[in-house]
Amino acid sequence: MAHIVRLFLDQPLAAGQMLSLDRDHAHRLFSVMRLAPGDEVRVFNADDGEWRAHVAKAGKRAGELHVEGQLSVPKTVPDVWLCFAPIKRDRTDFIVEKAAELGVRRIQPILTEFTNSERVRLDRLATHVIAAVEQCGGTFVPEVSAPTKLADLLHSWPKERRVMFCDEAASEGGLPDIAGPWAIFVGPEGGFSEVERAALAKLGHTVSLGPRILRADTAAVAALTLWQSKLGDWA
Ligand code: SAH
């Protein structure tokens, strides 16, 4: 059977509803994927879960879907944030894509002393996140927040949210077995500065990701894997 397209639609989904497609969605479904009236698609969002729908009208710039039955109720993801310093563009894309697949509530780019990136394109990152969620079967789309200076973020840190500080200089340090909201911090290619390391260590739990120094994108995936397997929804 052909692969059925999953589409994130940020509009209310309910049985019997007609959904209007914007230009981008119409282009993707009808010009790229060559779907025609009557073809099945799946639509989802965080509030309404996932629904079966059929193409009712297919045009070049617009189209309509008819929503039928619900396939699944909304699936949440664990309350963990990924706070990372943006790196080169394709590696930053990789980090947000993997974070969305592994399951995070929020993706927070941080500007650190040694952040070595060009500017972050939030719309681009959001598009990658949506594509990853469409692909991996989830219904929750993590928020990509505007880049924030690390010092500002830590200054108003919500104290109930625990911090997992990934530190390549930590000789040991496991993730403590404490449930609740968490945030993972991964530094840029140059690492966190001494001042930043001290602030993060004071605020949270210093965690080692093994004896080798990982690249920031690898560290983000490893940290999320560790967190999810110990405290997340695949624990
Ligand atoms: N400053 C380092 C490299 C930083 S690696 C150097 O050049 O020597 C980028 C980020 O990945 C670090 O800031 C850290 O958050 C994370 N990281 C990399 N390897 C790690 C490890 N073994 N344990 C924990 N965190 C690690």
PDB file of C-alpha atoms and ligand atoms in Angstrom:
ATOM      1  CA  MET A   1       0.000   0.000   0.000  1.00  0.00           C
ATOM      2  CA  ALA A   2       1.239   3.464  -0.825  1.00  0.00           C
ATOM      3  CA  HIS A   3       2.473   5.583   2.019  1.00  0.00           C
ATOM      4  CA  ILE A   4      -0.322   7.769   3.407  1.00  0.00           C
ATOM      5  CA  VAL A   5       0.592  11.420   3.796  1.00  0.00           C
ATOM      6  CA  ARG A   6       0.408  12.910   7.295  1.00  0.00           C
ATOM      7  CA  LEU A   7      -0.219  16.611   7.428  1.00  0.00           C
ATOM      8  CA  PHE A   8       0.021  18.968  10.378  1.00  0.00           C
ATOM      9  CA  LEU A   9      -2.888  21.418  10.127  1.00  0.00           C
ATOM     10  CA  ASP A  10      -3.201  24.228  12.595  1.00  0.00           C
ATOM     11  CA  GLN A  11      -6.989  24.416  12.429  1.00  0.00           C
ATOM     12  CA  PRO A  12      -9.782  22.619  14.321  1.00  0.00           C
ATOM     13  CA  LEU A  13     -10.293  19.034  13.213  1.00  0.00           C
ATOM     14  CA  ALA A  14     -13.615  17.256  13.661  1.00  0.00           C
ATOM     15  CA  ALA A  15     -15.716  14.684  11.838  1.00  0.00           C
ATOM     16  CA  GLY A  16     -17.514  16.057   8.798  1.00  0.00           C
ATOM     17  CA  GLN A  17     -15.401  19.197   8.631  1.00  0.00           C
ATOM     18  CA  MET A  18     -14.139  20.630   5.347  1.00  0.00           C
ATOM     19  CA  LEU A  19     -10.590  21.929   5.552  1.00  0.00           C
ATOM     20  CA  SER A  20      -9.254  24.527   3.172  1.00  0.00           C
ATOM     21  CA  LEU A  21      -5.672  24.016   2.155  1.00  0.00           C
ATOM     22  CA  ASP A  22      -3.296  26.910   1.643  1.00  0.00           C
ATOM     23  CA  ARG A  23      -1.028  27.270  -1.328  1.00  0.00           C
ATOM     24  CA  ASP A  24       1.917  25.420   0.219  1.00  0.00           C
ATOM     25  CA  HIS A  25      -0.138  22.425   1.273  1.00  0.00           C
ATOM     26  CA  ALA A  26      -1.954  22.310  -2.080  1.00  0.00           C
ATOM     27  CA  HIS A  27       1.370  22.412  -3.888  1.00  0.00           C
ATOM     28  CA  ARG A  28       2.763  19.633  -1.782  1.00  0.00           C
ATOM     29  CA  LEU A  29      -0.257  17.323  -1.982  1.00  0.00           C
ATOM     30  CA  PHE A  30      -1.334  17.862  -5.563  1.00  0.00           C
ATOM     31  CA  SER A  31       1.735  18.955  -7.530  1.00  0.00           C
ATOM     32  CA  VAL A  32       4.470  17.095  -5.664  1.00  0.00           C
ATOM     33  CA  MET A  33       2.686  14.025  -4.294  1.00  0.00           C
ATOM     34  CA  ARG A  34       0.141  13.903  -7.121  1.00  0.00           C
ATOM     35  CA  LEU A  35      -2.856  13.184  -4.892  1.00  0.00           C
ATOM     36  CA  ALA A  36      -6.271  13.375  -6.517  1.00  0.00           C
ATOM     37  CA  PRO A  37      -9.868  13.728  -5.259  1.00  0.00           C
ATOM     38  CA  GLY A  38     -10.834  10.685  -3.222  1.00  0.00           C
ATOM     39  CA  ASP A  39      -7.279   9.948  -2.031  1.00  0.00           C
ATOM     40  CA  GLU A  40      -6.770   9.441   1.658  1.00  0.00           C
ATOM     41  CA  VAL A  41      -4.600  11.671   3.850  1.00  0.00           C
ATOM     42  CA  ARG A  42      -4.142  11.982   7.588  1.00  0.00           C
ATOM     43  CA  VAL A  43      -4.315  15.296   9.351  1.00  0.00           C
ATOM     44  CA  PHE A  44      -3.335  16.128  12.906  1.00  0.00           C
ATOM     45  CA  ASN A  45      -2.651  18.804  15.440  1.00  0.00           C
ATOM     46  CA  ALA A  46      -1.800  18.911  19.125  1.00  0.00           C
ATOM     47  CA  ASP A  47      -5.351  19.728  20.316  1.00  0.00           C
ATOM     48  CA  ASP A  48      -7.447  17.378  18.189  1.00  0.00           C
ATOM     49  CA  GLY A  49      -5.151  14.411  17.572  1.00  0.00           C
ATOM     50  CA  GLU A  50      -5.065  12.586  14.251  1.00  0.00           C
ATOM     51  CA  TRP A  51      -7.903  12.175  11.734  1.00  0.00           C
ATOM     52  CA  ARG A  52      -8.541  10.359   8.512  1.00  0.00           C
ATOM     53  CA  ALA A  53      -9.499  12.654   5.645  1.00  0.00           C
ATOM     54  CA  HIS A  54     -10.060  12.486   1.900  1.00  0.00           C
ATOM     55  CA  VAL A  55      -9.199  14.932  -0.803  1.00  0.00           C
ATOM     56  CA  ALA A  56     -12.439  16.681  -1.853  1.00  0.00           C
ATOM     57  CA  LYS A  57     -10.969  19.292  -4.196  1.00  0.00           C
ATOM     58  CA  ALA A  58      -7.517  19.431  -5.676  1.00  0.00           C
ATOM     59  CA  GLY A  59      -6.172  22.598  -7.291  1.00  0.00           C
ATOM     60  CA  LYS A  60      -2.794  24.115  -8.018  1.00  0.00           C
ATOM     61  CA  ARG A  61      -3.059  26.816  -5.397  1.00  0.00           C
ATOM     62  CA  ALA A  62      -5.822  25.569  -3.127  1.00  0.00           C
ATOM     63  CA  GLY A  63      -7.788  22.521  -2.213  1.00  0.00           C
ATOM     64  CA  GLU A  64     -10.149  20.966   0.287  1.00  0.00           C
ATOM     65  CA  LEU A  65     -10.036  17.962   2.533  1.00  0.00           C
ATOM     66  CA  HIS A  66     -13.043  16.255   4.055  1.00  0.00           C
ATOM     67  CA  VAL A  67     -12.426  14.997   7.586  1.00  0.00           C
ATOM     68  CA  GLU A  68     -13.835  11.624   8.591  1.00  0.00           C
ATOM     69  CA  GLY A  69     -13.045   9.572  11.698  1.00  0.00           C
ATOM     70  CA  GLN A  70     -10.515  10.154  14.412  1.00  0.00           C
ATOM     71  CA  LEU A  71      -7.498   7.840  14.296  1.00  0.00           C
ATOM     72  CA  SER A  72      -5.897   8.846  17.568  1.00  0.00           C
ATOM     73  CA  VAL A  73      -6.366  11.229  20.453  1.00  0.00           C
ATOM     74  CA  PRO A  74      -3.672  13.875  21.026  1.00  0.00           C
ATOM     75  CA  LYS A  75      -0.354  12.429  22.178  1.00  0.00           C
ATOM     76  CA  THR A  76       1.666  14.600  24.473  1.00  0.00           C
ATOM     77  CA  VAL A  77       5.414  14.497  24.877  1.00  0.00           C
ATOM     78  CA  PRO A  78       7.364  14.683  28.142  1.00  0.00           C
ATOM     79  CA  ASP A  79       7.989  18.137  29.549  1.00  0.00           C
ATOM     80  CA  VAL A  80      11.604  18.550  28.558  1.00  0.00           C
ATOM     81  CA  TRP A  81      13.164  21.512  26.771  1.00  0.00           C
ATOM     82  CA  LEU A  82      16.246  21.371  24.615  1.00  0.00           C
ATOM     83  CA  CYS A  83      18.358  24.493  25.105  1.00  0.00           C
ATOM     84  CA  PHE A  84      21.191  24.502  22.598  1.00  0.00           C
ATOM     85  CA  ALA A  85      23.582  26.984  21.060  1.00  0.00           C
ATOM     86  CA  PRO A  86      23.001  27.207  17.301  1.00  0.00           C
ATOM     87  CA  ILE A  87      25.848  25.929  15.169  1.00  0.00           C
ATOM     88  CA  LYS A  88      26.225  25.754  11.381  1.00  0.00           C
ATOM     89  CA  ARG A  89      22.953  25.875   9.550  1.00  0.00           C
ATOM     90  CA  ASP A  90      22.652  22.261   8.430  1.00  0.00           C
ATOM     91  CA  ARG A  91      23.737  21.024  11.848  1.00  0.00           C
ATOM     92  CA  THR A  92      21.222  23.253  13.565  1.00  0.00           C
ATOM     93  CA  ASP A  93      18.548  21.854  11.239  1.00  0.00           C
ATOM     94  CA  PHE A  94      19.684  18.385  12.272  1.00  0.00           C
ATOM     95  CA  ILE A  95      19.390  19.230  15.979  1.00  0.00           C
ATOM     96  CA  VAL A  96      15.817  20.539  15.747  1.00  0.00           C
ATOM     97  CA  GLU A  97      14.738  17.645  13.536  1.00  0.00           C
ATOM     98  CA  LYS A  98      16.148  15.067  15.954  1.00  0.00           C
ATOM     99  CA  ALA A  99      14.720  16.872  18.970  1.00  0.00           C
ATOM    100  CA  ALA A 100      11.254  16.745  17.393  1.00  0.00           C
ATOM    101  CA  GLU A 101      11.640  13.028  16.656  1.00  0.00           C
ATOM    102  CA  LEU A 102      13.002  12.108  20.068  1.00  0.00           C
ATOM    103  CA  GLY A 103      10.279  14.171  21.759  1.00  0.00           C
ATOM    104  CA  VAL A 104      10.625  17.576  23.402  1.00  0.00           C
ATOM    105  CA  ARG A 105       8.148  20.194  24.548  1.00  0.00           C
ATOM    106  CA  ARG A 106      10.172  23.178  23.509  1.00  0.00           C
ATOM    107  CA  ILE A 107      13.301  23.961  21.518  1.00  0.00           C
ATOM    108  CA  GLN A 108      15.171  26.973  22.847  1.00  0.00           C
ATOM    109  CA  PRO A 109      18.143  28.352  20.916  1.00  0.00           C
ATOM    110  CA  ILE A 110      20.554  30.045  23.315  1.00  0.00           C
ATOM    111  CA  LEU A 111      23.160  32.680  22.593  1.00  0.00           C
ATOM    112  CA  THR A 112      26.297  31.938  24.565  1.00  0.00           C
ATOM    113  CA  GLU A 113      29.711  33.579  24.763  1.00  0.00           C
ATOM    114  CA  PHE A 114      31.126  31.221  22.146  1.00  0.00           C
ATOM    115  CA  THR A 115      28.046  30.792  19.983  1.00  0.00           C
ATOM    116  CA  ASN A 116      29.416  30.467  16.493  1.00  0.00           C
ATOM    117  CA  SER A 117      26.409  30.634  14.258  1.00  0.00           C
ATOM    118  CA  GLU A 118      24.939  32.856  11.684  1.00  0.00           C
ATOM    119  CA  ARG A 119      21.505  34.128  12.542  1.00  0.00           C
ATOM    120  CA  VAL A 120      18.834  31.564  13.285  1.00  0.00           C
ATOM    121  CA  ARG A 121      15.902  31.435  10.904  1.00  0.00           C
ATOM    122  CA  LEU A 122      13.002  30.560  13.176  1.00  0.00           C
ATOM    123  CA  ASP A 123      10.534  29.917  10.341  1.00  0.00           C
ATOM    124  CA  ARG A 124      12.993  27.506   8.773  1.00  0.00           C
ATOM    125  CA  LEU A 125      13.470  25.646  12.056  1.00  0.00           C
ATOM    126  CA  ALA A 126       9.698  25.477  12.603  1.00  0.00           C
ATOM    127  CA  THR A 127       9.285  23.954   9.122  1.00  0.00           C
ATOM    128  CA  HIS A 128      11.871  21.286   9.949  1.00  0.00           C
ATOM    129  CA  VAL A 129      10.128  20.529  13.222  1.00  0.00           C
ATOM    130  CA  ILE A 130       6.747  20.094  11.525  1.00  0.00           C
ATOM    131  CA  ALA A 131       8.242  17.828   8.842  1.00  0.00           C
ATOM    132  CA  ALA A 132       9.859  15.689  11.548  1.00  0.00           C
ATOM    133  CA  VAL A 133       6.613  15.344  13.503  1.00  0.00           C
ATOM    134  CA  GLU A 134       4.690  14.474  10.319  1.00  0.00           C
ATOM    135  CA  GLN A 135       7.249  11.809   9.600  1.00  0.00           C
ATOM    136  CA  CYS A 136       7.520  10.263  13.066  1.00  0.00           C
ATOM    137  CA  GLY A 137       3.835   9.797  13.841  1.00  0.00           C
ATOM    138  CA  GLY A 138       3.520  12.270  16.696  1.00  0.00           C
ATOM    139  CA  THR A 139       0.787  14.860  17.023  1.00  0.00           C
ATOM    140  CA  PHE A 140       2.569  17.362  19.288  1.00  0.00           C
ATOM    141  CA  VAL A 141       4.655  19.984  17.529  1.00  0.00           C
ATOM    142  CA  PRO A 142       7.299  21.479  19.820  1.00  0.00           C
ATOM    143  CA  GLU A 143       7.558  25.222  19.984  1.00  0.00           C
ATOM    144  CA  VAL A 144      10.746  26.747  18.623  1.00  0.00           C
ATOM    145  CA  SER A 145      11.390  29.799  20.785  1.00  0.00           C
ATOM    146  CA  ALA A 146      13.248  32.914  19.732  1.00  0.00           C
ATOM    147  CA  PRO A 147      16.975  32.797  20.517  1.00  0.00           C
ATOM    148  CA  THR A 148      17.685  34.126  23.995  1.00  0.00           C
ATOM    149  CA  LYS A 149      20.917  35.077  25.703  1.00  0.00           C
ATOM    150  CA  LEU A 150      21.908  32.320  28.084  1.00  0.00           C
ATOM    151  CA  ALA A 151      22.424  34.793  30.936  1.00  0.00           C
ATOM    152  CA  ASP A 152      18.907  36.217  30.470  1.00  0.00           C
ATOM    153  CA  LEU A 153      17.357  32.776  30.303  1.00  0.00           C
ATOM    154  CA  LEU A 154      19.089  31.654  33.492  1.00  0.00           C
ATOM    155  CA  HIS A 155      18.294  34.922  35.226  1.00  0.00           C
ATOM    156  CA  SER A 156      14.544  34.270  35.086  1.00  0.00           C
ATOM    157  CA  TRP A 157      14.806  30.499  35.245  1.00  0.00           C
ATOM    158  CA  PRO A 158      11.605  28.775  36.497  1.00  0.00           C
ATOM    159  CA  LYS A 159      12.944  27.065  39.586  1.00  0.00           C
ATOM    160  CA  GLU A 160      10.725  24.004  39.355  1.00  0.00           C
ATOM    161  CA  ARG A 161      12.374  23.082  36.040  1.00  0.00           C
ATOM    162  CA  ARG A 162      15.460  20.963  36.586  1.00  0.00           C
ATOM    163  CA  VAL A 163      18.551  21.532  34.519  1.00  0.00           C
ATOM    164  CA  MET A 164      20.611  18.796  32.886  1.00  0.00           C
ATOM    165  CA  PHE A 165      23.912  20.485  32.133  1.00  0.00           C
ATOM    166  CA  CYS A 166      25.867  18.472  29.584  1.00  0.00           C
ATOM    167  CA  ASP A 167      29.494  19.081  30.428  1.00  0.00           C
ATOM    168  CA  GLU A 168      32.313  17.469  28.500  1.00  0.00           C
ATOM    169  CA  ALA A 169      34.642  18.211  31.440  1.00  0.00           C
ATOM    170  CA  ALA A 170      32.542  16.202  33.900  1.00  0.00           C
ATOM    171  CA  SER A 171      34.453  13.104  34.886  1.00  0.00           C
ATOM    172  CA  GLU A 172      31.328  11.422  36.094  1.00  0.00           C
ATOM    173  CA  GLY A 173      27.766  12.435  36.783  1.00  0.00           C
ATOM    174  CA  GLY A 174      24.680  10.531  35.928  1.00  0.00           C
ATOM    175  CA  LEU A 175      21.236  11.910  35.386  1.00  0.00           C
ATOM    176  CA  PRO A 176      19.366  11.799  38.710  1.00  0.00           C
ATOM    177  CA  ASP A 177      16.148   9.839  38.803  1.00  0.00           C
ATOM    178  CA  ILE A 178      13.813  12.777  39.485  1.00  0.00           C
ATOM    179  CA  ALA A 179      10.546  13.186  37.603  1.00  0.00           C
ATOM    180  CA  GLY A 180       9.043  16.535  36.621  1.00  0.00           C
ATOM    181  CA  PRO A 181       9.890  19.307  34.174  1.00  0.00           C
ATOM    182  CA  TRP A 182      13.458  19.370  32.870  1.00  0.00           C
ATOM    183  CA  ALA A 183      15.653  21.284  30.451  1.00  0.00           C
ATOM    184  CA  ILE A 184      18.754  19.961  28.707  1.00  0.00           C
ATOM    185  CA  PHE A 185      21.652  22.348  28.005  1.00  0.00           C
ATOM    186  CA  VAL A 186      24.142  21.677  25.237  1.00  0.00           C
ATOM    187  CA  GLY A 187      26.847  24.196  24.346  1.00  0.00           C
ATOM    188  CA  PRO A 188      28.297  25.395  21.032  1.00  0.00           C
ATOM    189  CA  GLU A 189      31.344  23.969  19.255  1.00  0.00           C
ATOM    190  CA  GLY A 190      33.612  26.057  21.465  1.00  0.00           C
ATOM    191  CA  GLY A 191      31.807  24.816  24.569  1.00  0.00           C
ATOM    192  CA  PHE A 192      30.366  26.925  27.383  1.00  0.00           C
ATOM    193  CA  SER A 193      32.655  29.555  28.922  1.00  0.00           C
ATOM    194  CA  GLU A 194      33.906  29.109  32.493  1.00  0.00           C
ATOM    195  CA  VAL A 195      31.372  31.632  33.769  1.00  0.00           C
ATOM    196  CA  GLU A 196      28.555  29.859  31.940  1.00  0.00           C
ATOM    197  CA  ARG A 197      29.709  26.462  33.163  1.00  0.00           C
ATOM    198  CA  ALA A 198      29.726  27.692  36.752  1.00  0.00           C
ATOM    199  CA  ALA A 199      26.216  29.164  36.389  1.00  0.00           C
ATOM    200  CA  LEU A 200      24.809  25.995  34.841  1.00  0.00           C
ATOM    201  CA  ALA A 201      26.507  23.744  37.374  1.00  0.00           C
ATOM    202  CA  LYS A 202      25.089  25.806  40.220  1.00  0.00           C
ATOM    203  CA  LEU A 203      21.582  25.742  38.803  1.00  0.00           C
ATOM    204  CA  GLY A 204      21.398  22.130  37.813  1.00  0.00           C
ATOM    205  CA  HIS A 205      22.809  18.649  37.523  1.00  0.00           C
ATOM    206  CA  THR A 206      26.091  18.210  35.690  1.00  0.00           C
ATOM    207  CA  VAL A 207      25.911  15.211  33.402  1.00  0.00           C
ATOM    208  CA  SER A 208      28.606  13.457  31.397  1.00  0.00           C
ATOM    209  CA  LEU A 209      27.852  11.961  27.997  1.00  0.00           C
ATOM    210  CA  GLY A 210      30.858   9.716  28.109  1.00  0.00           C
ATOM    211  CA  PRO A 211      34.638  10.076  27.900  1.00  0.00           C
ATOM    212  CA  ARG A 212      34.804  11.485  24.366  1.00  0.00           C
ATOM    213  CA  ILE A 213      34.075  15.071  23.376  1.00  0.00           C
ATOM    214  CA  LEU A 214      31.020  15.019  21.158  1.00  0.00           C
ATOM    215  CA  ARG A 215      30.087  17.549  18.573  1.00  0.00           C
ATOM    216  CA  ALA A 216      27.202  19.710  19.666  1.00  0.00           C
ATOM    217  CA  ASP A 217      24.709  17.971  17.354  1.00  0.00           C
ATOM    218  CA  THR A 218      25.789  14.530  18.559  1.00  0.00           C
ATOM    219  CA  ALA A 219      25.640  15.737  22.164  1.00  0.00           C
ATOM    220  CA  ALA A 220      22.052  16.955  21.692  1.00  0.00           C
ATOM    221  CA  VAL A 221      20.926  13.564  20.380  1.00  0.00           C
ATOM    222  CA  ALA A 222      22.867  11.651  23.049  1.00  0.00           C
ATOM    223  CA  ALA A 223      21.510  13.857  25.840  1.00  0.00           C
ATOM    224  CA  LEU A 224      17.920  13.482  24.686  1.00  0.00           C
ATOM    225  CA  THR A 225      18.348   9.734  24.323  1.00  0.00           C
ATOM    226  CA  LEU A 226      19.729   9.495  27.840  1.00  0.00           C
ATOM    227  CA  TRP A 227      16.979  11.698  29.278  1.00  0.00           C
ATOM    228  CA  GLN A 228      14.160   9.955  27.399  1.00  0.00           C
ATOM    229  CA  SER A 229      15.366   6.493  28.362  1.00  0.00           C
ATOM    230  CA  LYS A 230      15.657   7.394  32.035  1.00  0.00           C
ATOM    231  CA  LEU A 231      12.918   9.967  32.664  1.00  0.00           C
ATOM    232  CA  GLY A 232      10.886  10.291  29.503  1.00  0.00           C
ATOM    233  CA  ASP A 233       8.076   8.395  27.821  1.00  0.00           C
ATOM    234  CA  TRP A 234      10.277   5.530  26.738  1.00  0.00           C
ATOM    235  CA  ALA A 235      11.669   5.022  30.209  1.00  0.00           C
TER     236      ALA A 235
HETATM  237  N1  SAH B   1      34.663  23.039  24.334  1.00  0.00           N
HETATM  238  C1  SAH B   1      34.829  21.739  23.843  1.00  0.00           C
HETATM  239  C2  SAH B   1      33.805  21.158  22.895  1.00  0.00           C
HETATM  240  C3  SAH B   1      32.383  21.453  23.189  1.00  0.00           C
HETATM  241  S1  SAH B   1      31.370  20.186  22.562  1.00  0.00           S
HETATM  242  C4  SAH B   1      36.166  21.680  23.195  1.00  0.00           C
HETATM  243  O1  SAH B   1      36.317  22.246  22.101  1.00  0.00           O
HETATM  244  O2  SAH B   1      37.020  21.059  23.783  1.00  0.00           O
HETATM  245  C5  SAH B   1      29.817  20.981  22.462  1.00  0.00           C
HETATM  246  C6  SAH B   1      28.876  20.719  23.605  1.00  0.00           C
HETATM  247  O3  SAH B   1      28.479  19.376  23.614  1.00  0.00           O
HETATM  248  C7  SAH B   1      29.434  20.994  24.988  1.00  0.00           C
HETATM  249  O4  SAH B   1      29.284  22.344  25.356  1.00  0.00           O
HETATM  250  C8  SAH B   1      28.608  20.059  25.864  1.00  0.00           C
HETATM  251  O5  SAH B   1      27.402  20.680  26.262  1.00  0.00           O
HETATM  252  C9  SAH B   1      28.307  18.898  24.950  1.00  0.00           C
HETATM  253  N2  SAH B   1      29.207  17.754  25.116  1.00  0.00           N
HETATM  254  C10 SAH B   1      30.114  17.285  24.229  1.00  0.00           C
HETATM  255  N3  SAH B   1      30.720  16.179  24.673  1.00  0.00           N
HETATM  256  C11 SAH B   1      30.201  15.917  25.891  1.00  0.00           C
HETATM  257  C12 SAH B   1      30.427  14.891  26.875  1.00  0.00           C
HETATM  258  N4  SAH B   1      31.291  13.921  26.700  1.00  0.00           N
HETATM  259  N5  SAH B   1      29.684  14.953  28.019  1.00  0.00           N
HETATM  260  C13 SAH B   1      28.794  15.933  28.206  1.00  0.00           C
HETATM  261  N6  SAH B   1      28.551  16.920  27.330  1.00  0.00           N
HETATM  262  C14 SAH B   1      29.228  16.920  26.178  1.00  0.00           C
END
